[in-house]
C-alpha atoms as an extended CHARMM CRD file, in Angstrom:
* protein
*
       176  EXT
         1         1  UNK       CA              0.0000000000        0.0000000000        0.0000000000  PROA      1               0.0000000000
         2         2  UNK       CA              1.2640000000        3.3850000000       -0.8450000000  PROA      2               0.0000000000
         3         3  UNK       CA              0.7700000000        6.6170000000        1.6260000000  PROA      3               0.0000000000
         4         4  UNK       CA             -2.3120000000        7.2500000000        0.1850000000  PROA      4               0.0000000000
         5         5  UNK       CA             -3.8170000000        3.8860000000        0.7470000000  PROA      5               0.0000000000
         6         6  UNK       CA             -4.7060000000        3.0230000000       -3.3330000000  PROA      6               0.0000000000
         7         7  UNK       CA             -2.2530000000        0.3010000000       -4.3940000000  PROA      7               0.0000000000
         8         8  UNK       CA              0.2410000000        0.6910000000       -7.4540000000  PROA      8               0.0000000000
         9         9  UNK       CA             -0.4140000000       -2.5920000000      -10.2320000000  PROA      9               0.0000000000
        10        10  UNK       CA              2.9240000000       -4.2650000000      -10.9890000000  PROA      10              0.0000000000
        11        11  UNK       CA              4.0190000000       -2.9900000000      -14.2350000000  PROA      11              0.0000000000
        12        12  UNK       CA              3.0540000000       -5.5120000000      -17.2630000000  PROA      12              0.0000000000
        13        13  UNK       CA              5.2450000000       -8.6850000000      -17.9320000000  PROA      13              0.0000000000
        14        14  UNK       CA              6.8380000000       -7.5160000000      -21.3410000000  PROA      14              0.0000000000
        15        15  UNK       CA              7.2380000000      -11.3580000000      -22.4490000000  PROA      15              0.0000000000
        16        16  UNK       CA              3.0640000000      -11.5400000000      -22.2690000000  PROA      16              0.0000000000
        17        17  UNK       CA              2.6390000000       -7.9800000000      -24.2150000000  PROA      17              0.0000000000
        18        18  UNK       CA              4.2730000000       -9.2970000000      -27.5550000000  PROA      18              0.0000000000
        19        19  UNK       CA              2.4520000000      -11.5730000000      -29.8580000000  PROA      19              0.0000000000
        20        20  UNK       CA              3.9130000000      -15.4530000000      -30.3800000000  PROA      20              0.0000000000
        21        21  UNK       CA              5.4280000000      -15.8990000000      -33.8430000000  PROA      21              0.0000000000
        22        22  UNK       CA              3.6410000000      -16.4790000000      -36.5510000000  PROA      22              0.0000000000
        23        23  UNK       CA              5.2170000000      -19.3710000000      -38.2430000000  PROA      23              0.0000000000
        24        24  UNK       CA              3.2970000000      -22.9830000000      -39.3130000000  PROA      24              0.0000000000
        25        25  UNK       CA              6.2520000000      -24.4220000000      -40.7050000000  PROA      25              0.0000000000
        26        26  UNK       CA              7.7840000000      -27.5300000000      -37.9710000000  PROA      26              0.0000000000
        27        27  UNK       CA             10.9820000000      -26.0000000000      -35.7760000000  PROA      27              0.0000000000
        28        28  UNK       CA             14.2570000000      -28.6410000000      -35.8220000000  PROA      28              0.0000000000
        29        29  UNK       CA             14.4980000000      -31.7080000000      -37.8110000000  PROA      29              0.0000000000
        30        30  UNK       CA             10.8820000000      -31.7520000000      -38.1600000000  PROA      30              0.0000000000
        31        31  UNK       CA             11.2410000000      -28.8810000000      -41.0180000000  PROA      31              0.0000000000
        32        32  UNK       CA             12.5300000000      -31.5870000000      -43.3130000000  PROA      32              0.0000000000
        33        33  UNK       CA              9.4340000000      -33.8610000000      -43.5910000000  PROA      33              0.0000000000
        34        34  UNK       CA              7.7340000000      -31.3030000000      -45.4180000000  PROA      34              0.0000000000
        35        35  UNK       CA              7.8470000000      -30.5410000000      -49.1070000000  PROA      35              0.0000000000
        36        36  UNK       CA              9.0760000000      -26.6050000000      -48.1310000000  PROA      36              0.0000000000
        37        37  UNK       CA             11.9270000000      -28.5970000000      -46.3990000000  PROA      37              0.0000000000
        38        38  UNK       CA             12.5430000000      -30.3890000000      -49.1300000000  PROA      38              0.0000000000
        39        39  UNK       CA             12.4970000000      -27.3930000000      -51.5710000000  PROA      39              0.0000000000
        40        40  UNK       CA             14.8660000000      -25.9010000000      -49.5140000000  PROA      40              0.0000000000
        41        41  UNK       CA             17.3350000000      -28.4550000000      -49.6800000000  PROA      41              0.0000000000
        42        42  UNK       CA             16.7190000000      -28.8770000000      -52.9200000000  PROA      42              0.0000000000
        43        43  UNK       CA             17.6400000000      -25.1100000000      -53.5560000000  PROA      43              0.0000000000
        44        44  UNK       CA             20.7720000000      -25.5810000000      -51.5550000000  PROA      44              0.0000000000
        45        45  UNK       CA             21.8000000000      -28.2220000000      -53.5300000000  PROA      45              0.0000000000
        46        46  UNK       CA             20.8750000000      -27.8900000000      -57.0010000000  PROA      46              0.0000000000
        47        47  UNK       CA             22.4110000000      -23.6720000000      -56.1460000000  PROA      47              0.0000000000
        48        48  UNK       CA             25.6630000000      -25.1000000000      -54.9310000000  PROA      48              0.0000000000
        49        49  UNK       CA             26.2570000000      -27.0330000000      -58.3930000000  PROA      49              0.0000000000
        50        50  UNK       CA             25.4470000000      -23.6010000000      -59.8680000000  PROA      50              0.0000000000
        51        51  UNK       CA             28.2640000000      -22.1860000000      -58.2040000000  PROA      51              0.0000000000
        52        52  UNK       CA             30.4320000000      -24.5250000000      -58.7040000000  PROA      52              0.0000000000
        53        53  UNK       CA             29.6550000000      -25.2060000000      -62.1120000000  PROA      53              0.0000000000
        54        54  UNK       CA             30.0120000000      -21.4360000000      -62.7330000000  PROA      54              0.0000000000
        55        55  UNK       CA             33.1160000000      -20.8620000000      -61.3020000000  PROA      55              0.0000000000
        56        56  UNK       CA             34.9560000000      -23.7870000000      -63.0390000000  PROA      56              0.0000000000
        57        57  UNK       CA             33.8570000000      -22.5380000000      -66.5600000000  PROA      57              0.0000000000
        58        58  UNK       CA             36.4540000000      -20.1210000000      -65.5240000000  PROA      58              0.0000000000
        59        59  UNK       CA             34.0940000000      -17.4500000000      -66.2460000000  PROA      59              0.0000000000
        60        60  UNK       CA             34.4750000000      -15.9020000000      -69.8420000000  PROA      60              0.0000000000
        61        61  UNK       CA             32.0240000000      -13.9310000000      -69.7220000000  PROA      61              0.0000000000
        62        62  UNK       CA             32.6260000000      -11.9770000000      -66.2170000000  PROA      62              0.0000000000
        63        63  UNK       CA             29.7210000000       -9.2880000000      -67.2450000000  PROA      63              0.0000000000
        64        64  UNK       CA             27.0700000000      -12.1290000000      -67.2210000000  PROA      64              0.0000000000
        65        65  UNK       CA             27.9960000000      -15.0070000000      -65.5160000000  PROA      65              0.0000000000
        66        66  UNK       CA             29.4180000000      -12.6520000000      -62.6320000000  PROA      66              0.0000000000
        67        67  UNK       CA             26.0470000000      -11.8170000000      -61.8360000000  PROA      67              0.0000000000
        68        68  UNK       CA             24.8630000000      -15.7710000000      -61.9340000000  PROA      68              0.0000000000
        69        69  UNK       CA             27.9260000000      -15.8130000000      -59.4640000000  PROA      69              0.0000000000
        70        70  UNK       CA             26.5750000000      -13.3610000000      -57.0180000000  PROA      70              0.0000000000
        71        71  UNK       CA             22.9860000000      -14.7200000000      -57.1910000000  PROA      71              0.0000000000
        72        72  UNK       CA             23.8840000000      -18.1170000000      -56.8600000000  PROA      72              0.0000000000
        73        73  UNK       CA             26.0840000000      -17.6190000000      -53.8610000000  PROA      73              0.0000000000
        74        74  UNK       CA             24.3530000000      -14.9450000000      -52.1690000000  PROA      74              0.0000000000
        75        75  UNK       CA             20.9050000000      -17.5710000000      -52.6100000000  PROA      75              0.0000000000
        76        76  UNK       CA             23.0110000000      -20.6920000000      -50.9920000000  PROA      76              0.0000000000
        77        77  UNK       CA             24.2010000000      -18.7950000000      -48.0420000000  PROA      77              0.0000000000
        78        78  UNK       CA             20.6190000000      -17.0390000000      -47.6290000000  PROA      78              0.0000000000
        79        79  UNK       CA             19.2090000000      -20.5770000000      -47.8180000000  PROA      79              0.0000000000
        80        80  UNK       CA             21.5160000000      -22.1820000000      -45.8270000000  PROA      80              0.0000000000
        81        81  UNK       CA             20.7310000000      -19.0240000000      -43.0980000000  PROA      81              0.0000000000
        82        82  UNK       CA             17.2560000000      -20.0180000000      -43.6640000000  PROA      82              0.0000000000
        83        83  UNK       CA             16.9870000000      -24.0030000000      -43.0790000000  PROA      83              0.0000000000
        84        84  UNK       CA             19.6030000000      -23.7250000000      -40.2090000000  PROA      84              0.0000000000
        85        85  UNK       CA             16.7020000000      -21.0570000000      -38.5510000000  PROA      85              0.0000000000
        86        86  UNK       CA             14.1110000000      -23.7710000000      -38.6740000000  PROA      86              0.0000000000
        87        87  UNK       CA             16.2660000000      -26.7890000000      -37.9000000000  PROA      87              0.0000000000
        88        88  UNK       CA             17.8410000000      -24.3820000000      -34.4000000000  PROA      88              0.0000000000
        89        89  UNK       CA             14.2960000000      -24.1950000000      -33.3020000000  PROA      89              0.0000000000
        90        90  UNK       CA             15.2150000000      -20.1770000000      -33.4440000000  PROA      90              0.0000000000
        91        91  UNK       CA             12.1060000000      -19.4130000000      -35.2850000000  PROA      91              0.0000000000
        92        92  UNK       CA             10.4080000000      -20.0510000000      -32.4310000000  PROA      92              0.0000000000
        93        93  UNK       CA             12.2770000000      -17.5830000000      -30.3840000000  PROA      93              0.0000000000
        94        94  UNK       CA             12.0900000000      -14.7630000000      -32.2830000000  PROA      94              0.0000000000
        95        95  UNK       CA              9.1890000000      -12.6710000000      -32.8410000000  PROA      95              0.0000000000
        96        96  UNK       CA              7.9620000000      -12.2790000000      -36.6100000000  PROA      96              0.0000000000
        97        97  UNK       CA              5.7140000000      -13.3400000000      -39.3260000000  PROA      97              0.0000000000
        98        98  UNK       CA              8.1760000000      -15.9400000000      -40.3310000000  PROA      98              0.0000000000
        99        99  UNK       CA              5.1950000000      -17.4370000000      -43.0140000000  PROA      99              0.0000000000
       100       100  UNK       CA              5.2500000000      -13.8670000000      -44.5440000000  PROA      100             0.0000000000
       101       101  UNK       CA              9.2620000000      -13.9800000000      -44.5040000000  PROA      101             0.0000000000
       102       102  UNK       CA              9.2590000000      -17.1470000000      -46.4890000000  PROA      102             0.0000000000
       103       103  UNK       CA              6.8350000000      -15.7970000000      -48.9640000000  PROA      103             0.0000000000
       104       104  UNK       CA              9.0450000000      -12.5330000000      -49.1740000000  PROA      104             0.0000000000
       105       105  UNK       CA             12.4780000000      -14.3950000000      -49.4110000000  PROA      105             0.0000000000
       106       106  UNK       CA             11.3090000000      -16.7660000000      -51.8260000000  PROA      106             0.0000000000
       107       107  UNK       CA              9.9180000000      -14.2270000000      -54.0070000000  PROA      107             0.0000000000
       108       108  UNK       CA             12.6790000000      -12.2590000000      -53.9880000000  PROA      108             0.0000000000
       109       109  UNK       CA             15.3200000000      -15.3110000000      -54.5660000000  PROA      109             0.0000000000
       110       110  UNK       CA             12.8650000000      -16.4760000000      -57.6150000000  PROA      110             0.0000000000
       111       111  UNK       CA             12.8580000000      -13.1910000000      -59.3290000000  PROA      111             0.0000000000
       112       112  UNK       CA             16.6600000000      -13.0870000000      -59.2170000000  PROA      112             0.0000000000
       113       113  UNK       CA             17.4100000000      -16.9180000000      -59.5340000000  PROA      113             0.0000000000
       114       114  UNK       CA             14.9910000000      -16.2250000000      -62.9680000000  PROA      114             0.0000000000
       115       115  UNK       CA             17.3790000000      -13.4140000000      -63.9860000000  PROA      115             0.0000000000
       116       116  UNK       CA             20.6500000000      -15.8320000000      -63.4050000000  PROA      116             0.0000000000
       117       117  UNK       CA             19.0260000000      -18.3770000000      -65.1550000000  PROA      117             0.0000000000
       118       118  UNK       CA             18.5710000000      -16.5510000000      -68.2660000000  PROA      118             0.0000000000
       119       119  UNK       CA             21.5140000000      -14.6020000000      -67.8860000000  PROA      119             0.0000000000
       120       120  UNK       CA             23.4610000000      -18.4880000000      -68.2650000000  PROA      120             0.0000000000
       121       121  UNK       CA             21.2680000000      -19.3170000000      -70.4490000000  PROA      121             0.0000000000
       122       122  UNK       CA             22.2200000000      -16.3070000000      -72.7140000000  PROA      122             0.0000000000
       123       123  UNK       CA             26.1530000000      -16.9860000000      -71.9780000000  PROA      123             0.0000000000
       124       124  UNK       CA             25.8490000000      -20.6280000000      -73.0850000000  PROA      124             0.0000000000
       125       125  UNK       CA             23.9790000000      -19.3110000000      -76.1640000000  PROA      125             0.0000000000
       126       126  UNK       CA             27.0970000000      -17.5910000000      -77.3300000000  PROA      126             0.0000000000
       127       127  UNK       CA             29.3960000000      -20.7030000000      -77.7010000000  PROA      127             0.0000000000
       128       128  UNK       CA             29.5380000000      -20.0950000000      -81.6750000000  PROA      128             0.0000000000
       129       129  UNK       CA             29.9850000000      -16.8480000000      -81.4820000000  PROA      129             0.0000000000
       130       130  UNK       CA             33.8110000000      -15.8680000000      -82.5130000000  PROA      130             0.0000000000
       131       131  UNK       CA             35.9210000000      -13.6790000000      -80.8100000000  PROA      131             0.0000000000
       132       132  UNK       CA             39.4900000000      -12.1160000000      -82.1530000000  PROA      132             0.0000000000
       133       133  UNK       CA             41.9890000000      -13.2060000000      -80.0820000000  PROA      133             0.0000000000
       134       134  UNK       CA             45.6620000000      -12.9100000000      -81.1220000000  PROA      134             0.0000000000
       135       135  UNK       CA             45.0330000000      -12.3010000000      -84.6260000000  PROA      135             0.0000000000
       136       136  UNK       CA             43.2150000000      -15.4590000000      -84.7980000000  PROA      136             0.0000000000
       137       137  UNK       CA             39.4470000000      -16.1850000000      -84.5160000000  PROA      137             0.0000000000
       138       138  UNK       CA             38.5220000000      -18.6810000000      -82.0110000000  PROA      138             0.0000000000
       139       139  UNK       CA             34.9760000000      -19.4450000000      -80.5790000000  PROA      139             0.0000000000
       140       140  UNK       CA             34.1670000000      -17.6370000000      -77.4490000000  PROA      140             0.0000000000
       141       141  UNK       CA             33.4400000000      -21.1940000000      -75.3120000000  PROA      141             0.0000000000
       142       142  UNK       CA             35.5040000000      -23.7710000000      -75.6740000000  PROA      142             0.0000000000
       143       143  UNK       CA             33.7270000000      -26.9830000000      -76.2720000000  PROA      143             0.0000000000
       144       144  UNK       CA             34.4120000000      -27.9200000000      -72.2300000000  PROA      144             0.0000000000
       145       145  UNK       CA             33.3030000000      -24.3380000000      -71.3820000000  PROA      145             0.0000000000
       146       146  UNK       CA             30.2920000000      -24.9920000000      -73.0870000000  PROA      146             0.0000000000
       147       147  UNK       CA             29.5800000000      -28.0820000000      -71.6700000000  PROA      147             0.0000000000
       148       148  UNK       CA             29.7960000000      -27.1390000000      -68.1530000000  PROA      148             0.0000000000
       149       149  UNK       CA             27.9100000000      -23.7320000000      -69.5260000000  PROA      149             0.0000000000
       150       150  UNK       CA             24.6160000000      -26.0720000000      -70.2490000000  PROA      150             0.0000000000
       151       151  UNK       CA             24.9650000000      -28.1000000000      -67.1650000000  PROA      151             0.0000000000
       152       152  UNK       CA             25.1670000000      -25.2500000000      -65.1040000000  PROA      152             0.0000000000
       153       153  UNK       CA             21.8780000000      -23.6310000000      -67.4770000000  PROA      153             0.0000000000
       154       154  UNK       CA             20.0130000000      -26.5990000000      -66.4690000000  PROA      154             0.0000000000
       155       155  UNK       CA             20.6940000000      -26.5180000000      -62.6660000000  PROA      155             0.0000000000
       156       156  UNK       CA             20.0460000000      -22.8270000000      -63.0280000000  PROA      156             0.0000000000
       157       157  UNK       CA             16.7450000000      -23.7670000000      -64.3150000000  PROA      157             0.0000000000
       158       158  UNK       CA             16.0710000000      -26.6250000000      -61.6110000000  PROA      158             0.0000000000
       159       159  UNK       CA             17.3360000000      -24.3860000000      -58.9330000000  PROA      159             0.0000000000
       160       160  UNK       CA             14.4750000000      -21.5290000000      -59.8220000000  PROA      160             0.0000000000
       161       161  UNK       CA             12.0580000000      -24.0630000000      -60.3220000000  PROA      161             0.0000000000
       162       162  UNK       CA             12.7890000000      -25.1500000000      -56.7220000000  PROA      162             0.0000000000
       163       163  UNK       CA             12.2230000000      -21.7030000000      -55.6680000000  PROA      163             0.0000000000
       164       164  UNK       CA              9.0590000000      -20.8860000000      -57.6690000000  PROA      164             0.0000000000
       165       165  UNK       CA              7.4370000000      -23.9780000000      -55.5960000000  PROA      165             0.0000000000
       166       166  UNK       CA              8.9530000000      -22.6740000000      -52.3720000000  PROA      166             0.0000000000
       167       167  UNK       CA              7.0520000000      -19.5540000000      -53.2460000000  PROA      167             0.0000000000
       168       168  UNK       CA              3.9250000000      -21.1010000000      -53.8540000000  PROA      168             0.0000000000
       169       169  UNK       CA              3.6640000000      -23.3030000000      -50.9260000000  PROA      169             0.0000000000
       170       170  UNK       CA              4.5950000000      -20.0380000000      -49.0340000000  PROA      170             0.0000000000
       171       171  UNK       CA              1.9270000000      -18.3920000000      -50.7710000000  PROA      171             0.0000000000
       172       172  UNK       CA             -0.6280000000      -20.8820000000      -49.6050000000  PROA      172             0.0000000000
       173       173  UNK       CA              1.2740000000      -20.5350000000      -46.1370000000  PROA      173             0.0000000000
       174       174  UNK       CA              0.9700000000      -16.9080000000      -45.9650000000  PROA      174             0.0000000000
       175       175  UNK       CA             -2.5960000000      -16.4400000000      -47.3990000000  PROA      175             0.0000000000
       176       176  UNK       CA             -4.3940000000      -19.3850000000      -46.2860000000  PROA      176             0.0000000000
């Protein structure tokens, strides 16, 4: 009781005043019985051969496939980021819309992935094309360049397929 005899209420508990997150994906190893989980390894994976792929075309066309580089990377590590959030069990600690975070991440990976994708796809288009080099003309891609050029095309294409169904289920997630 205070010196006017009215009592003082405690002051609110600030862990009851914010909402639980919103997330209806499984936290920890649970994540991976479900077909997002499965996209997202699937992105992981089928991005890492990107990279790699990429990178041991020895690049020759740095104004193109540099950008394929960036995405690709930037997408595994982001992705990576992602699935180690759900399988931690952190989503659960931290306060967000997590289903409209998936919907926004995957939307914004697909619309880049989609650029990368044609972006290889336009490098690997230019294998007959013939560059002066030396005083002699030789084809821009050699026929290994262009190989690994198509390979990485076609995980380019698999990889933003994987997103695009990330995106829908978190569409369905997001706006039930």
């Amino acid at each position: 009781m205070s010196a006017g005899g009215a009592s003082v209420p405690p002051p609110p508990n600030p862990a009851v005043s914010f909402p639980a997150p919103r997330v209806t994906l499984p936290a920890g190893p649970d994540i991976l019985r479900t077909y997002s989980g499965a996209f997202v390894c699937l992105e992981i994976l089928f991005g890492g051969l990107v990279w790699i792929l990429v990178a041991s075309s020895n690049v020759p066309l740095p104004l193109l496939q540099g950008w394929v580089m960036f995405v690709s990377v930037t997408a595994f590590f982001f992705s990576l980021l992602f699935l180690g959030m759900f399988l931690s069990g952190m989503v659960t600690q931290i306060e967000a819309n997590w289903n409209f975070l998936d919907f926004a991440y995957h939307f914004t990976v697909f619309v880049f992935y989609f650029g990368a994708f044609l972006l290889e796809a336009a490098a690997t288009s230019l294998h007959d094309l013939h560059c002066n080099t030396t005083m002699t003309l030789q084809p821009l891609l050699s026929d290994n360049q262009y190989n690994i050029n198509v390979a990485a095309t076609i995980f380019a294409f698999m990889t933003t397929a994987c997103y695009g169904c990330s995106l829908g289920l978190a569409l369905r997630r997001w706006r039930p």
